[in-house]
mmCIF file of C-alpha atoms in Angstrom:
data_model
loop_
_atom_site.group_PDB
_atom_site.id
_atom_site.type_symbol
_atom_site.label_atom_id
_atom_site.label_comp_id
_atom_site.label_asym_id
_atom_site.label_seq_id
_atom_site.Cartn_x
_atom_site.Cartn_y
_atom_site.Cartn_z
ATOM 1 C CA UNK P 7 62.586 -3.188 -68.871
ATOM 2 C CA UNK P 8 64.758 -2.032 -66.340
ATOM 3 C CA UNK P 9 66.823 -4.528 -63.904
ATOM 4 C CA UNK P 10 66.868 -3.036 -60.312
ATOM 5 C CA UNK P 11 66.905 -6.393 -58.848
ATOM 6 C CA UNK P 12 69.876 -7.843 -60.797
ATOM 7 C CA UNK P 13 72.106 -10.057 -58.707
ATOM 8 C CA UNK P 14 69.870 -10.145 -55.769
ATOM 9 C CA UNK P 15 68.508 -13.533 -54.435
ATOM 10 C CA UNK P 16 65.357 -13.341 -52.543
ATOM 11 C CA UNK P 17 64.790 -16.414 -50.507
ATOM 12 C CA UNK P 18 61.124 -17.132 -49.018
ATOM 13 C CA UNK P 19 59.566 -19.655 -46.733
ATOM 14 C CA UNK P 20 56.446 -21.160 -47.817
ATOM 15 C CA UNK P 21 53.864 -22.104 -45.164
ATOM 16 C CA UNK P 22 52.686 -19.037 -43.243
ATOM 17 C CA UNK P 23 54.886 -16.415 -45.384
ATOM 18 C CA UNK P 24 54.313 -16.996 -49.141
ATOM 19 C CA UNK P 25 51.061 -18.792 -48.463
ATOM 20 C CA UNK P 26 48.464 -18.380 -45.632
ATOM 21 C CA UNK P 27 47.839 -21.120 -43.008
ATOM 22 C CA UNK P 28 44.807 -22.271 -45.325
ATOM 23 C CA UNK P 29 47.230 -22.917 -48.105
ATOM 24 C CA UNK P 30 45.952 -19.711 -50.008
ATOM 25 C CA UNK P 31 48.805 -17.652 -52.038
ATOM 26 C CA UNK P 32 47.812 -13.784 -51.734
ATOM 27 C CA UNK P 33 47.838 -12.443 -55.123
ATOM 28 C CA UNK P 34 50.020 -9.675 -54.226
ATOM 29 C CA UNK P 35 52.642 -12.069 -53.594
ATOM 30 C CA UNK P 36 52.473 -13.713 -56.932
ATOM 31 C CA UNK P 37 52.544 -10.580 -58.808
ATOM 32 C CA UNK P 38 55.328 -9.159 -56.891
ATOM 33 C CA UNK P 39 57.347 -12.246 -57.287
ATOM 34 C CA UNK P 40 56.833 -12.442 -60.971
ATOM 35 C CA UNK P 41 57.924 -8.664 -61.240
ATOM 36 C CA UNK P 42 60.724 -9.337 -59.123
ATOM 37 C CA UNK P 43 61.989 -11.986 -61.536
ATOM 38 C CA UNK P 44 60.940 -9.978 -64.716
ATOM 39 C CA UNK P 45 63.388 -7.221 -63.496
ATOM 40 C CA UNK P 46 66.238 -9.381 -62.847
ATOM 41 C CA UNK P 47 65.936 -10.855 -59.380
ATOM 42 C CA UNK P 48 66.322 -14.663 -58.449
ATOM 43 C CA UNK P 49 63.522 -15.917 -56.280
ATOM 44 C CA UNK P 50 63.422 -19.214 -54.554
ATOM 45 C CA UNK P 51 61.759 -21.020 -51.614
ATOM 46 C CA UNK P 52 63.330 -22.447 -48.420
ATOM 47 C CA UNK P 53 60.671 -24.627 -46.914
ATOM 48 C CA UNK P 54 60.543 -27.903 -44.569
ATOM 49 C CA UNK P 55 58.627 -29.453 -47.327
ATOM 50 C CA UNK P 56 59.669 -32.388 -49.366
ATOM 51 C CA UNK P 57 60.370 -31.920 -53.134
ATOM 52 C CA UNK P 58 56.585 -33.145 -53.929
ATOM 53 C CA UNK P 59 54.962 -30.648 -51.572
ATOM 54 C CA UNK P 60 57.217 -27.750 -52.837
ATOM 55 C CA UNK P 61 56.662 -28.417 -56.371
ATOM 56 C CA UNK P 62 53.239 -26.895 -57.122
ATOM 57 C CA UNK P 63 53.850 -23.674 -55.533
ATOM 58 C CA UNK P 64 57.515 -23.531 -57.322
ATOM 59 C CA UNK P 65 55.443 -23.883 -60.401
ATOM 60 C CA UNK P 66 52.537 -21.373 -59.227
ATOM 61 C CA UNK P 67 55.265 -18.570 -58.683
ATOM 62 C CA UNK P 68 57.506 -19.645 -61.436
ATOM 63 C CA UNK P 69 60.551 -19.864 -59.481
ATOM 64 C CA UNK P 70 63.823 -18.990 -61.617
ATOM 65 C CA UNK P 71 66.486 -20.568 -59.179
ATOM 66 C CA UNK P 72 66.833 -23.764 -57.243
ATOM 67 C CA UNK P 73 64.760 -24.315 -54.049
ATOM 68 C CA UNK P 74 65.618 -25.507 -50.418
ATOM 69 C CA UNK P 75 63.849 -28.327 -49.356
ATOM 70 C CA UNK P 76 63.526 -30.438 -46.267
ATOM 71 C CA UNK P 77 64.874 -27.491 -43.812
ATOM 72 C CA UNK P 78 67.950 -27.294 -45.552
ATOM 73 C CA UNK P 79 68.811 -30.890 -46.216
ATOM 74 C CA UNK P 80 68.524 -30.363 -49.923
ATOM 75 C CA UNK P 81 68.668 -27.984 -52.637
ATOM 76 C CA UNK P 82 66.720 -28.992 -55.583
ATOM 77 C CA UNK P 83 66.497 -27.500 -59.109
ATOM 78 C CA UNK P 84 62.779 -27.554 -60.508
ATOM 79 C CA UNK P 85 63.693 -26.742 -63.977
ATOM 80 C CA UNK P 86 65.984 -29.412 -64.403
ATOM 81 C CA UNK P 87 64.083 -31.911 -62.042
ATOM 82 C CA UNK P 88 66.925 -32.781 -60.160
ATOM 83 C CA UNK P 89 68.578 -32.785 -56.565
ATOM 84 C CA UNK P 90 71.670 -30.607 -56.830
ATOM 85 C CA UNK P 91 73.082 -30.667 -53.193
ATOM 86 C CA UNK P 92 72.095 -32.606 -50.185
ATOM 87 C CA UNK P 93 73.379 -34.022 -46.862
ATOM 88 C CA UNK P 94 72.173 -37.541 -45.745
ATOM 89 C CA UNK P 95 70.954 -38.266 -42.444
ATOM 90 C CA UNK P 96 73.738 -40.386 -40.194
ATOM 91 C CA UNK P 97 73.320 -44.298 -40.897
ATOM 92 C CA UNK P 98 72.188 -44.612 -37.289
ATOM 93 C CA UNK P 99 68.956 -42.479 -37.822
ATOM 94 C CA UNK P 100 66.806 -45.693 -38.034
ATOM 95 C CA UNK P 101 67.876 -46.504 -34.267
ATOM 96 C CA UNK P 102 65.838 -43.341 -33.275
ATOM 97 C CA UNK P 103 62.932 -44.424 -35.345
ATOM 98 C CA UNK P 104 62.649 -47.656 -33.805
ATOM 99 C CA UNK P 105 62.871 -46.305 -30.312
ATOM 100 C CA UNK P 106 60.201 -43.781 -31.237
ATOM 101 C CA UNK P 107 57.884 -46.655 -32.411
ATOM 102 C CA UNK P 108 58.554 -48.225 -29.279
ATOM 103 C CA UNK P 109 58.089 -45.525 -27.053
ATOM 104 C CA UNK P 110 55.398 -43.063 -28.845
ATOM 105 C CA UNK P 111 53.577 -45.936 -31.036
ATOM 106 C CA UNK P 112 50.856 -42.881 -31.782
ATOM 107 C CA UNK P 113 53.401 -40.526 -33.289
ATOM 108 C CA UNK P 114 53.327 -40.269 -37.084
ATOM 109 C CA UNK P 115 56.769 -40.610 -38.816
ATOM 110 C CA UNK P 116 57.608 -39.732 -42.368
ATOM 111 C CA UNK P 117 61.057 -40.184 -43.991
ATOM 112 C CA UNK P 118 62.339 -37.838 -46.796
ATOM 113 C CA UNK P 119 64.540 -39.307 -49.061
ATOM 114 C CA UNK P 120 65.308 -37.817 -52.373
ATOM 115 C CA UNK P 121 62.004 -36.880 -54.199
ATOM 116 C CA UNK P 122 60.177 -39.529 -52.415
ATOM 117 C CA UNK P 123 58.336 -39.661 -48.914
ATOM 118 C CA UNK P 124 58.187 -42.776 -47.088
ATOM 119 C CA UNK P 125 55.546 -43.375 -44.125
ATOM 120 C CA UNK P 126 57.191 -45.354 -41.355
ATOM 121 C CA UNK P 127 54.145 -44.784 -39.114
ATOM 122 C CA UNK P 128 50.637 -43.654 -39.778
ATOM 123 C CA UNK P 129 48.381 -41.438 -37.949
ATOM 124 C CA UNK P 130 45.452 -38.689 -38.502
ATOM 125 C CA UNK P 131 48.326 -36.110 -38.834
ATOM 126 C CA UNK P 132 50.378 -38.155 -41.534
ATOM 127 C CA UNK P 133 47.188 -38.481 -43.462
ATOM 128 C CA UNK P 134 46.250 -34.769 -43.166
ATOM 129 C CA UNK P 135 49.858 -33.721 -43.777
ATOM 130 C CA UNK P 136 50.106 -35.776 -47.219
ATOM 131 C CA UNK P 137 46.459 -34.214 -48.177
ATOM 132 C CA UNK P 138 47.287 -30.744 -47.633
ATOM 133 C CA UNK P 139 50.907 -30.694 -49.192
ATOM 134 C CA UNK P 140 49.680 -32.837 -52.319
ATOM 135 C CA UNK P 141 51.997 -35.643 -51.998
ATOM 136 C CA UNK P 142 51.385 -39.527 -51.600
ATOM 137 C CA UNK P 143 53.616 -41.296 -49.088
ATOM 138 C CA UNK P 144 55.129 -44.399 -50.105
ATOM 139 C CA UNK P 145 55.081 -47.416 -47.814
ATOM 140 C CA UNK P 146 58.447 -47.691 -45.576
ATOM 141 C CA UNK P 147 60.578 -50.449 -46.864
ATOM 142 C CA UNK P 148 61.957 -52.851 -44.087
ATOM 143 C CA UNK P 149 65.289 -51.320 -44.275
ATOM 144 C CA UNK P 150 64.798 -47.530 -43.923
ATOM 145 C CA UNK P 151 66.090 -45.588 -47.114
ATOM 146 C CA UNK P 152 69.684 -44.658 -47.099
ATOM 147 C CA UNK P 153 70.355 -41.005 -47.994
ATOM 148 C CA UNK P 154 67.418 -39.543 -46.101
ATOM 149 C CA UNK P 155 67.393 -35.777 -45.772
ATOM 150 C CA UNK P 156 65.236 -35.839 -42.857
ATOM 151 C CA UNK P 157 62.683 -37.283 -40.677
ATOM 152 C CA UNK P 158 59.409 -35.632 -39.506
ATOM 153 C CA UNK P 159 57.438 -36.624 -36.420
ATOM 154 C CA UNK P 160 53.723 -35.564 -36.038
ATOM 155 C CA UNK P 161 51.225 -35.286 -33.140
ATOM 156 C CA UNK P 162 49.637 -32.898 -31.056
ATOM 157 C CA UNK P 163 52.251 -30.301 -29.563
ATOM 158 C CA UNK P 164 51.895 -31.539 -26.034
ATOM 159 C CA UNK P 165 52.847 -35.297 -27.455
ATOM 160 C CA UNK P 166 55.636 -33.970 -29.444
ATOM 161 C CA UNK P 167 57.099 -32.314 -26.354
ATOM 162 C CA UNK P 168 57.234 -35.260 -24.470
ATOM 163 C CA UNK P 169 58.925 -36.527 -27.756
ATOM 164 C CA UNK P 170 61.457 -34.041 -27.956
ATOM 165 C CA UNK P 171 62.542 -34.652 -24.445
ATOM 166 C CA UNK P 172 62.946 -38.446 -24.968
ATOM 167 C CA UNK P 173 65.190 -37.552 -28.212
ATOM 168 C CA UNK P 174 67.353 -34.978 -26.136
ATOM 169 C CA UNK P 175 67.787 -37.602 -23.480
ATOM 170 C CA UNK P 176 69.458 -40.027 -26.180
ATOM 171 C CA UNK P 177 73.147 -40.173 -27.144
ATOM 172 C CA UNK P 178 73.124 -37.674 -30.086
ATOM 173 C CA UNK P 179 74.387 -39.733 -33.551
ATOM 174 C CA UNK P 180 74.538 -36.739 -35.687
ATOM 175 C CA UNK P 181 71.390 -35.043 -36.130
ATOM 176 C CA UNK P 182 69.910 -31.838 -35.072
ATOM 177 C CA UNK P 183 66.280 -31.398 -34.033
ATOM 178 C CA UNK P 184 63.726 -28.634 -34.720
ATOM 179 C CA UNK P 185 59.909 -27.819 -34.516
ATOM 180 C CA UNK P 186 58.818 -26.581 -37.942
ATOM 181 C CA UNK P 187 55.225 -26.281 -36.584
ATOM 182 C CA UNK P 188 53.377 -27.008 -33.212
ATOM 183 C CA UNK P 189 52.392 -30.252 -34.601
ATOM 184 C CA UNK P 190 55.809 -31.174 -36.690
ATOM 185 C CA UNK P 191 59.116 -32.020 -34.903
ATOM 186 C CA UNK P 192 61.846 -33.054 -37.173
ATOM 187 C CA UNK P 193 65.398 -34.559 -37.331
ATOM 188 C CA UNK P 194 67.966 -33.177 -39.780
ATOM 189 C CA UNK P 195 71.653 -33.937 -40.289
ATOM 190 C CA UNK P 196 73.888 -32.216 -37.725
ATOM 191 C CA UNK P 197 74.558 -28.695 -38.677
ATOM 192 C CA UNK P 198 71.695 -28.536 -41.372
ATOM 193 C CA UNK P 199 69.691 -25.472 -41.361
ATOM 194 C CA UNK P 200 67.736 -23.360 -43.912
ATOM 195 C CA UNK P 201 70.920 -20.661 -42.941
ATOM 196 C CA UNK P 202 73.720 -23.133 -44.147
ATOM 197 C CA UNK P 203 71.746 -24.143 -47.328
ATOM 198 C CA UNK P 204 71.454 -20.440 -48.345
ATOM 199 C CA UNK P 205 75.097 -20.125 -48.235
ATOM 200 C CA UNK P 206 75.600 -23.073 -50.265
ATOM 201 C CA UNK P 207 72.786 -21.887 -52.972
ATOM 202 C CA UNK P 208 74.475 -18.557 -53.273
ATOM 203 C CA UNK P 209 77.870 -19.951 -53.898
ATOM 204 C CA UNK P 210 76.284 -22.243 -56.632
ATOM 205 C CA UNK P 211 74.470 -19.531 -58.202
ATOM 206 C CA UNK P 212 77.551 -16.950 -58.017
ATOM 207 C CA UNK P 213 75.716 -14.600 -55.709
ATOM 208 C CA UNK P 214 77.725 -12.652 -52.989
ATOM 209 C CA UNK P 215 76.284 -12.827 -49.559
ATOM 210 C CA UNK P 216 75.705 -9.120 -49.384
ATOM 211 C CA UNK P 217 73.037 -9.752 -52.170
ATOM 212 C CA UNK P 218 70.463 -12.314 -50.392
ATOM 213 C CA UNK P 219 67.556 -11.298 -48.759
ATOM 214 C CA UNK P 220 64.985 -13.823 -46.978
ATOM 215 C CA UNK P 221 61.730 -14.057 -45.170
ATOM 216 C CA UNK P 222 60.391 -16.515 -42.966
ATOM 217 C CA UNK P 223 57.844 -16.930 -39.949
ATOM 218 C CA UNK P 224 58.871 -19.829 -37.577
ATOM 219 C CA UNK P 225 61.440 -21.211 -35.671
ATOM 220 C CA UNK P 226 63.068 -23.421 -38.395
ATOM 221 C CA UNK P 227 63.600 -20.166 -40.044
ATOM 222 C CA UNK P 228 65.659 -18.704 -37.170
ATOM 223 C CA UNK P 229 69.056 -19.546 -38.841
ATOM 224 C CA UNK P 230 68.348 -18.272 -42.160
ATOM 225 C CA UNK P 231 66.943 -14.964 -40.832
ATOM 226 C CA UNK P 232 70.229 -14.406 -38.721
ATOM 227 C CA UNK P 233 72.143 -15.316 -42.021
ATOM 228 C CA UNK P 234 70.866 -12.828 -44.326
ATOM 229 C CA UNK P 235 71.815 -9.025 -44.525
ATOM 230 C CA UNK P 236 68.266 -8.396 -45.260
ATOM 231 C CA UNK P 237 65.720 -10.627 -43.262
ATOM 232 C CA UNK P 238 62.213 -10.076 -42.630
ATOM 233 C CA UNK P 239 58.883 -11.792 -41.156
ATOM 234 C CA UNK P 240 55.528 -11.244 -41.358
ATOM 235 C CA UNK P 241 53.638 -9.354 -38.533
ATOM 236 C CA UNK P 242 52.095 -12.496 -36.902
ATOM 237 C CA UNK P 243 55.400 -14.223 -36.362
ATOM 238 C CA UNK P 244 56.272 -15.226 -32.740
ATOM 239 C CA UNK P 245 58.223 -12.967 -30.694
ATOM 240 C CA UNK P 246 61.400 -14.748 -30.654
ATOM 241 C CA UNK P 247 61.276 -14.954 -34.682
ATOM 242 C CA UNK P 248 60.303 -11.548 -34.995
ATOM 243 C CA UNK P 249 63.477 -10.489 -32.848
ATOM 244 C CA UNK P 250 65.772 -12.486 -35.311
ATOM 245 C CA UNK P 251 64.635 -10.319 -38.281
ATOM 246 C CA UNK P 252 65.770 -6.953 -39.335
ATOM 247 C CA UNK P 253 62.323 -5.905 -40.547
ATOM 248 C CA UNK P 254 58.709 -6.828 -39.392
ATOM 249 C CA UNK P 255 56.420 -6.465 -42.343
ATOM 250 C CA UNK P 256 52.627 -6.920 -42.772
ATOM 251 C CA UNK P 257 50.471 -10.024 -42.155
ATOM 252 C CA UNK P 258 50.943 -12.970 -44.489
ATOM 253 C CA UNK P 259 47.570 -12.826 -45.686
ATOM 254 C CA UNK P 260 47.938 -9.253 -47.071
ATOM 255 C CA UNK P 261 51.015 -10.230 -48.940
ATOM 256 C CA UNK P 262 54.123 -10.039 -46.770
ATOM 257 C CA UNK P 263 56.468 -10.915 -49.336
ATOM 258 C CA UNK P 264 55.209 -8.338 -51.720
ATOM 259 C CA UNK P 265 55.954 -6.086 -48.967
ATOM 260 C CA UNK P 266 59.676 -7.341 -48.927
ATOM 261 C CA UNK P 267 60.071 -6.906 -52.455
ATOM 262 C CA UNK P 268 58.655 -3.263 -52.419
ATOM 263 C CA UNK P 269 60.869 -2.685 -49.726
ATOM 264 C CA UNK P 270 63.905 -3.985 -51.856
ATOM 265 C CA UNK P 271 62.933 -1.989 -54.670
ATOM 266 C CA UNK P 272 62.944 1.214 -52.691
ATOM 267 C CA UNK P 273 66.299 0.364 -51.550
ATOM 268 C CA UNK P 274 67.609 -0.384 -54.749
ATOM 269 C CA UNK P 275 66.134 2.710 -56.339
ATOM 270 C CA UNK P 276 67.880 4.493 -53.769
ATOM 271 C CA UNK P 277 71.094 3.025 -53.969
ATOM 272 C CA UNK P 278 71.093 3.420 -57.977
ATOM 273 C CA UNK P 279 69.862 7.278 -57.524
#
């Protein structure tokens, strides 16, 4: 079998990109990803999901490279079942959680540490989140976990806009904030993004930066899209996200990841020819 994708790393977001908003994997994406890997390519996910929330899709796709989890907070090798790299939240992150619990007692709070997800405040959104992503959150200990990769707040979009304004008013203790969906607002270690983690992953794999391609659909993908020489979005992505990418493909449900792989195949074939 020819190896047109040799030394090429393809990074895909999961929700709204590799899978639909209803959690369905378009068959075209599965077929194309497996063919991409069979023909020499390295395929991995970059997602805001936890290790547990990423695992079933890593298995379904048969990824052959470590995946970026927690919106860039960690790089996890599912073949070896271990975290290869991560950057923890600052030690003071618990102070933000305490303030949020005091001023926004209705907002759900999840803490991602290693392969575990701890629930520091439950609501309907945290219950739905755990069910849809297939993980069982642990009760948060009296002391917030050390080495956490991120904190996720969940509520209606309107409520999270209020929360975001509140967090922005606080003295920054070394974190970044980002919306990963209309109902999820996250705190990450300062400087962390999927874009930063892609550079680290490429170095770990010995892949030159010009041989990295990516696809994503939401605001937490902006740095990733800006960092890759080949970057793409599904058709229904927000205008600001489409502007950040070099290529706009078909809709997610029709197999946007497969569209990108076909594009890379044409580009590689033309280069070889």
